[in-house]
Amino acid sequence: MKKTLVVFAHPYLEHSNSNVEIINFYVRHQHFTLRDLYEEYPDFHIAAFRERKRLQQYDRFIFQFPIIWFGIPPLLKLWIDEVFDRNWVKEGEYNPLKNKEVYIVVTTGGKERSFSKEGTYKYTIEEIISGLIVSLRVFDANIKDITIVYEANKLSKKEIILQKKKFVEILNQ
């Protein structure tokens, strides 16, 4: 099993059964290291150097977060801004994301049909999180999958377990 860093950002975790269930999976498995950004950086002061060193220790990354007002959570955006280093793309520089597997797990309270060109919001989730996707591609990360959990706040315990099982199968491919 690949050593995996989970970069998790949810400002309202106490209101998210689906995210809690998924992160409980990570905590129970030794190959996953969960970093809850809102728990680790409640003051929004990112230890960028430490985070860059941490990235070097992992073979695979998972970014998990909810859609917050049609974007990624502010602390995750700040973490990316401060941790991702433009020097990584220079010749001869070490890039901790290069060719590493990356998985993105997004939860939203909205319906799937709402996140389409014809839907209520006129944008897809992929378009809403495009800043993260482009950043990862600039650093040659290998985005393996984007899992979107729609209506996450309405899922039954059984539906949450099915979502988790589906995601675990994706990770094991």
PDB file of C-alpha atoms in Angstrom:
ATOM      1  CA  MET A   1       0.000   0.000   0.000  1.00  0.00           C
ATOM      2  CA  LYS A   2       1.279   3.452  -0.891  1.00  0.00           C
ATOM      3  CA  LYS A   3       2.107   5.915   1.843  1.00  0.00           C
ATOM      4  CA  THR A   4      -0.662   8.499   1.462  1.00  0.00           C
ATOM      5  CA  LEU A   5      -1.068  12.034   2.770  1.00  0.00           C
ATOM      6  CA  VAL A   6      -4.653  13.223   3.101  1.00  0.00           C
ATOM      7  CA  VAL A   7      -4.942  17.010   2.974  1.00  0.00           C
ATOM      8  CA  PHE A   8      -8.358  17.589   4.491  1.00  0.00           C
ATOM      9  CA  ALA A   9     -10.071  20.954   4.844  1.00  0.00           C
ATOM     10  CA  HIS A  10     -13.588  21.379   6.193  1.00  0.00           C
ATOM     11  CA  PRO A  11     -14.439  24.478   8.218  1.00  0.00           C
ATOM     12  CA  TYR A  12     -17.719  22.968   9.497  1.00  0.00           C
ATOM     13  CA  LEU A  13     -16.785  19.332  10.069  1.00  0.00           C
ATOM     14  CA  GLU A  14     -19.209  18.946  12.965  1.00  0.00           C
ATOM     15  CA  HIS A  15     -22.043  19.309  10.417  1.00  0.00           C
ATOM     16  CA  SER A  16     -20.763  16.720   7.935  1.00  0.00           C
ATOM     17  CA  ASN A  17     -21.507  13.063   8.611  1.00  0.00           C
ATOM     18  CA  SER A  18     -20.255  11.993   5.191  1.00  0.00           C
ATOM     19  CA  ASN A  19     -16.833  13.639   5.631  1.00  0.00           C
ATOM     20  CA  VAL A  20     -16.502  12.266   9.160  1.00  0.00           C
ATOM     21  CA  GLU A  21     -17.198   8.744   7.913  1.00  0.00           C
ATOM     22  CA  ILE A  22     -14.615   9.016   5.143  1.00  0.00           C
ATOM     23  CA  ILE A  23     -11.893  10.475   7.363  1.00  0.00           C
ATOM     24  CA  ASN A  24     -12.538   7.737   9.933  1.00  0.00           C
ATOM     25  CA  PHE A  25     -11.441   5.302   7.227  1.00  0.00           C
ATOM     26  CA  TYR A  26      -8.090   7.102   6.868  1.00  0.00           C
ATOM     27  CA  VAL A  27      -7.505   7.172  10.613  1.00  0.00           C
ATOM     28  CA  ARG A  28      -8.006   3.392  10.874  1.00  0.00           C
ATOM     29  CA  HIS A  29      -5.393   2.555   8.217  1.00  0.00           C
ATOM     30  CA  GLN A  30      -1.680   2.927   8.864  1.00  0.00           C
ATOM     31  CA  HIS A  31      -0.758   3.894   5.290  1.00  0.00           C
ATOM     32  CA  PHE A  32      -2.799   7.104   5.515  1.00  0.00           C
ATOM     33  CA  THR A  33      -1.737  10.255   7.314  1.00  0.00           C
ATOM     34  CA  LEU A  34      -4.616  12.655   7.827  1.00  0.00           C
ATOM     35  CA  ARG A  35      -3.835  16.366   8.057  1.00  0.00           C
ATOM     36  CA  ASP A  36      -6.906  18.364   9.021  1.00  0.00           C
ATOM     37  CA  LEU A  37      -5.924  21.890   8.011  1.00  0.00           C
ATOM     38  CA  TYR A  38      -8.619  23.564  10.111  1.00  0.00           C
ATOM     39  CA  GLU A  39      -7.458  21.664  13.181  1.00  0.00           C
ATOM     40  CA  GLU A  40      -3.757  22.181  12.488  1.00  0.00           C
ATOM     41  CA  TYR A  41      -3.942  25.854  11.426  1.00  0.00           C
ATOM     42  CA  PRO A  42      -6.904  27.484  13.201  1.00  0.00           C
ATOM     43  CA  ASP A  43      -5.070  30.822  13.046  1.00  0.00           C
ATOM     44  CA  PHE A  44      -4.463  30.460   9.259  1.00  0.00           C
ATOM     45  CA  HIS A  45      -0.674  30.721   9.735  1.00  0.00           C
ATOM     46  CA  ILE A  46       0.692  27.959   7.500  1.00  0.00           C
ATOM     47  CA  ALA A  47       4.115  26.492   8.283  1.00  0.00           C
ATOM     48  CA  ALA A  48       5.019  26.337   4.591  1.00  0.00           C
ATOM     49  CA  PHE A  49       8.553  24.999   4.954  1.00  0.00           C
ATOM     50  CA  ARG A  50       7.369  22.170   7.220  1.00  0.00           C
ATOM     51  CA  GLU A  51       4.528  21.363   4.829  1.00  0.00           C
ATOM     52  CA  ARG A  52       6.895  21.210   1.834  1.00  0.00           C
ATOM     53  CA  LYS A  53       9.135  18.795   3.734  1.00  0.00           C
ATOM     54  CA  ARG A  54       6.088  16.717   4.642  1.00  0.00           C
ATOM     55  CA  LEU A  55       5.068  16.392   0.982  1.00  0.00           C
ATOM     56  CA  GLN A  56       8.402  14.748   0.199  1.00  0.00           C
ATOM     57  CA  GLN A  57       7.598  11.807   2.481  1.00  0.00           C
ATOM     58  CA  TYR A  58       4.540  10.538   0.568  1.00  0.00           C
ATOM     59  CA  ASP A  59       3.849   8.474  -2.544  1.00  0.00           C
ATOM     60  CA  ARG A  60       0.237   9.532  -3.003  1.00  0.00           C
ATOM     61  CA  PHE A  61      -2.007  12.436  -2.032  1.00  0.00           C
ATOM     62  CA  ILE A  62      -5.711  12.875  -1.386  1.00  0.00           C
ATOM     63  CA  PHE A  63      -7.276  16.323  -1.243  1.00  0.00           C
ATOM     64  CA  GLN A  64     -10.662  16.133   0.475  1.00  0.00           C
ATOM     65  CA  PHE A  65     -12.938  19.100   1.048  1.00  0.00           C
ATOM     66  CA  PRO A  66     -16.471  20.436   0.641  1.00  0.00           C
ATOM     67  CA  ILE A  67     -17.523  23.065  -1.849  1.00  0.00           C
ATOM     68  CA  ILE A  68     -17.839  26.323   0.124  1.00  0.00           C
ATOM     69  CA  TRP A  69     -19.645  29.119  -1.696  1.00  0.00           C
ATOM     70  CA  PHE A  70     -18.691  27.675  -5.078  1.00  0.00           C
ATOM     71  CA  GLY A  71     -15.037  27.192  -4.344  1.00  0.00           C
ATOM     72  CA  ILE A  72     -12.565  25.312  -2.230  1.00  0.00           C
ATOM     73  CA  PRO A  73     -12.375  26.146   1.483  1.00  0.00           C
ATOM     74  CA  PRO A  74     -10.343  29.311   2.150  1.00  0.00           C
ATOM     75  CA  LEU A  75      -7.756  27.576   4.317  1.00  0.00           C
ATOM     76  CA  LEU A  76      -7.072  24.975   1.615  1.00  0.00           C
ATOM     77  CA  LYS A  77      -6.613  27.778  -0.937  1.00  0.00           C
ATOM     78  CA  LEU A  78      -4.194  29.535   1.431  1.00  0.00           C
ATOM     79  CA  TRP A  79      -2.333  26.252   2.033  1.00  0.00           C
ATOM     80  CA  ILE A  80      -1.887  25.770  -1.731  1.00  0.00           C
ATOM     81  CA  ASP A  81      -0.783  29.391  -2.183  1.00  0.00           C
ATOM     82  CA  GLU A  82       1.852  29.096   0.535  1.00  0.00           C
ATOM     83  CA  VAL A  83       3.025  25.502   0.174  1.00  0.00           C
ATOM     84  CA  PHE A  84       3.167  24.929  -3.567  1.00  0.00           C
ATOM     85  CA  ASP A  85       6.487  26.339  -4.750  1.00  0.00           C
ATOM     86  CA  ARG A  86       6.911  27.691  -8.285  1.00  0.00           C
ATOM     87  CA  ASN A  87      10.580  26.659  -8.106  1.00  0.00           C
ATOM     88  CA  TRP A  88       9.456  23.023  -8.317  1.00  0.00           C
ATOM     89  CA  VAL A  89       8.950  23.433 -12.064  1.00  0.00           C
ATOM     90  CA  LYS A  90      12.508  24.676 -12.671  1.00  0.00           C
ATOM     91  CA  GLU A  91      15.093  22.383 -14.224  1.00  0.00           C
ATOM     92  CA  GLY A  92      17.013  20.484 -11.566  1.00  0.00           C
ATOM     93  CA  GLU A  93      14.651  21.355  -8.690  1.00  0.00           C
ATOM     94  CA  TYR A  94      12.966  18.603  -6.683  1.00  0.00           C
ATOM     95  CA  ASN A  95       9.213  18.512  -7.239  1.00  0.00           C
ATOM     96  CA  PRO A  96       7.435  16.475  -4.530  1.00  0.00           C
ATOM     97  CA  LEU A  97       4.272  16.222  -6.653  1.00  0.00           C
ATOM     98  CA  LYS A  98       5.861  15.089  -9.927  1.00  0.00           C
ATOM     99  CA  ASN A  99       4.268  11.854 -11.157  1.00  0.00           C
ATOM    100  CA  LYS A 100       2.641  11.252  -7.759  1.00  0.00           C
ATOM    101  CA  GLU A 101      -0.894   9.896  -7.688  1.00  0.00           C
ATOM    102  CA  VAL A 102      -3.466  12.435  -6.575  1.00  0.00           C
ATOM    103  CA  TYR A 103      -7.093  11.842  -5.716  1.00  0.00           C
ATOM    104  CA  ILE A 104      -9.603  14.596  -5.090  1.00  0.00           C
ATOM    105  CA  VAL A 105     -12.700  13.985  -2.964  1.00  0.00           C
ATOM    106  CA  VAL A 106     -15.293  16.749  -3.036  1.00  0.00           C
ATOM    107  CA  THR A 107     -18.531  16.883  -1.083  1.00  0.00           C
ATOM    108  CA  THR A 108     -21.417  19.212  -1.765  1.00  0.00           C
ATOM    109  CA  GLY A 109     -24.929  19.647  -0.476  1.00  0.00           C
ATOM    110  CA  GLY A 110     -26.097  20.393  -4.024  1.00  0.00           C
ATOM    111  CA  LYS A 111     -27.685  18.014  -6.487  1.00  0.00           C
ATOM    112  CA  GLU A 112     -25.667  16.627  -9.365  1.00  0.00           C
ATOM    113  CA  ARG A 113     -27.971  18.182 -11.971  1.00  0.00           C
ATOM    114  CA  SER A 114     -27.437  21.623 -10.386  1.00  0.00           C
ATOM    115  CA  PHE A 115     -23.717  21.438 -11.247  1.00  0.00           C
ATOM    116  CA  SER A 116     -23.990  21.315 -15.032  1.00  0.00           C
ATOM    117  CA  LYS A 117     -24.129  23.788 -17.915  1.00  0.00           C
ATOM    118  CA  GLU A 118     -27.929  23.443 -17.926  1.00  0.00           C
ATOM    119  CA  GLY A 119     -28.311  23.285 -14.141  1.00  0.00           C
ATOM    120  CA  THR A 120     -28.958  25.877 -11.495  1.00  0.00           C
ATOM    121  CA  TYR A 121     -25.311  26.966 -11.146  1.00  0.00           C
ATOM    122  CA  LYS A 122     -24.205  26.607 -14.815  1.00  0.00           C
ATOM    123  CA  TYR A 123     -20.803  25.260 -13.740  1.00  0.00           C
ATOM    124  CA  THR A 124     -19.509  21.755 -13.083  1.00  0.00           C
ATOM    125  CA  ILE A 125     -17.629  20.836  -9.916  1.00  0.00           C
ATOM    126  CA  GLU A 126     -14.498  20.364 -12.040  1.00  0.00           C
ATOM    127  CA  GLU A 127     -14.827  23.965 -13.231  1.00  0.00           C
ATOM    128  CA  ILE A 128     -15.406  25.219  -9.692  1.00  0.00           C
ATOM    129  CA  ILE A 129     -12.238  23.478  -8.428  1.00  0.00           C
ATOM    130  CA  SER A 130     -10.228  24.213 -11.564  1.00  0.00           C
ATOM    131  CA  GLY A 131      -7.619  26.237  -9.625  1.00  0.00           C
ATOM    132  CA  LEU A 132      -6.599  23.115  -7.709  1.00  0.00           C
ATOM    133  CA  ILE A 133      -6.663  20.946 -10.830  1.00  0.00           C
ATOM    134  CA  VAL A 134      -4.526  23.370 -12.838  1.00  0.00           C
ATOM    135  CA  SER A 135      -2.064  23.767  -9.943  1.00  0.00           C
ATOM    136  CA  LEU A 136      -1.617  20.001  -9.668  1.00  0.00           C
ATOM    137  CA  ARG A 137      -1.140  19.661 -13.429  1.00  0.00           C
ATOM    138  CA  VAL A 138       1.466  22.460 -13.496  1.00  0.00           C
ATOM    139  CA  PHE A 139       3.493  20.381 -11.039  1.00  0.00           C
ATOM    140  CA  ASP A 140       3.022  17.200 -13.126  1.00  0.00           C
ATOM    141  CA  ALA A 141       0.951  15.413 -10.497  1.00  0.00           C
ATOM    142  CA  ASN A 142      -0.970  12.423 -11.825  1.00  0.00           C
ATOM    143  CA  ILE A 143      -4.628  13.164 -11.047  1.00  0.00           C
ATOM    144  CA  LYS A 144      -6.103   9.669 -10.929  1.00  0.00           C
ATOM    145  CA  ASP A 145      -9.660  10.435  -9.900  1.00  0.00           C
ATOM    146  CA  ILE A 146     -12.044  13.148  -8.800  1.00  0.00           C
ATOM    147  CA  THR A 147     -14.783  11.709  -6.603  1.00  0.00           C
ATOM    148  CA  ILE A 148     -17.769  13.971  -6.088  1.00  0.00           C
ATOM    149  CA  VAL A 149     -20.321  13.215  -3.389  1.00  0.00           C
ATOM    150  CA  TYR A 150     -23.499  15.132  -4.213  1.00  0.00           C
ATOM    151  CA  GLU A 151     -26.157  15.894  -1.586  1.00  0.00           C
ATOM    152  CA  ALA A 152     -23.660  14.770   1.032  1.00  0.00           C
ATOM    153  CA  ASN A 153     -25.714  16.264   3.850  1.00  0.00           C
ATOM    154  CA  LYS A 154     -28.707  14.068   2.944  1.00  0.00           C
ATOM    155  CA  LEU A 155     -26.981  10.695   2.655  1.00  0.00           C
ATOM    156  CA  SER A 156     -28.121   7.891   4.913  1.00  0.00           C
ATOM    157  CA  LYS A 157     -25.551   5.924   6.893  1.00  0.00           C
ATOM    158  CA  LYS A 158     -25.872   3.115   4.326  1.00  0.00           C
ATOM    159  CA  GLU A 159     -25.331   5.521   1.395  1.00  0.00           C
ATOM    160  CA  ILE A 160     -22.266   7.001   3.109  1.00  0.00           C
ATOM    161  CA  ILE A 161     -20.811   3.523   3.588  1.00  0.00           C
ATOM    162  CA  LEU A 162     -21.450   2.752  -0.110  1.00  0.00           C
ATOM    163  CA  GLN A 163     -19.702   5.988  -1.135  1.00  0.00           C
ATOM    164  CA  LYS A 164     -16.758   5.124   1.095  1.00  0.00           C
ATOM    165  CA  LYS A 165     -16.580   1.593  -0.332  1.00  0.00           C
ATOM    166  CA  LYS A 166     -16.616   2.963  -3.888  1.00  0.00           C
ATOM    167  CA  PHE A 167     -13.790   5.365  -3.058  1.00  0.00           C
ATOM    168  CA  VAL A 168     -11.706   2.611  -1.442  1.00  0.00           C
ATOM    169  CA  GLU A 169     -12.117   0.548  -4.637  1.00  0.00           C
ATOM    170  CA  ILE A 170     -10.854   3.510  -6.669  1.00  0.00           C
ATOM    171  CA  LEU A 171      -7.803   3.811  -4.396  1.00  0.00           C
ATOM    172  CA  ASN A 172      -7.031   0.109  -4.788  1.00  0.00           C
ATOM    173  CA  GLN A 173      -7.038   0.131  -8.609  1.00  0.00           C
TER     174      GLN A 173
END
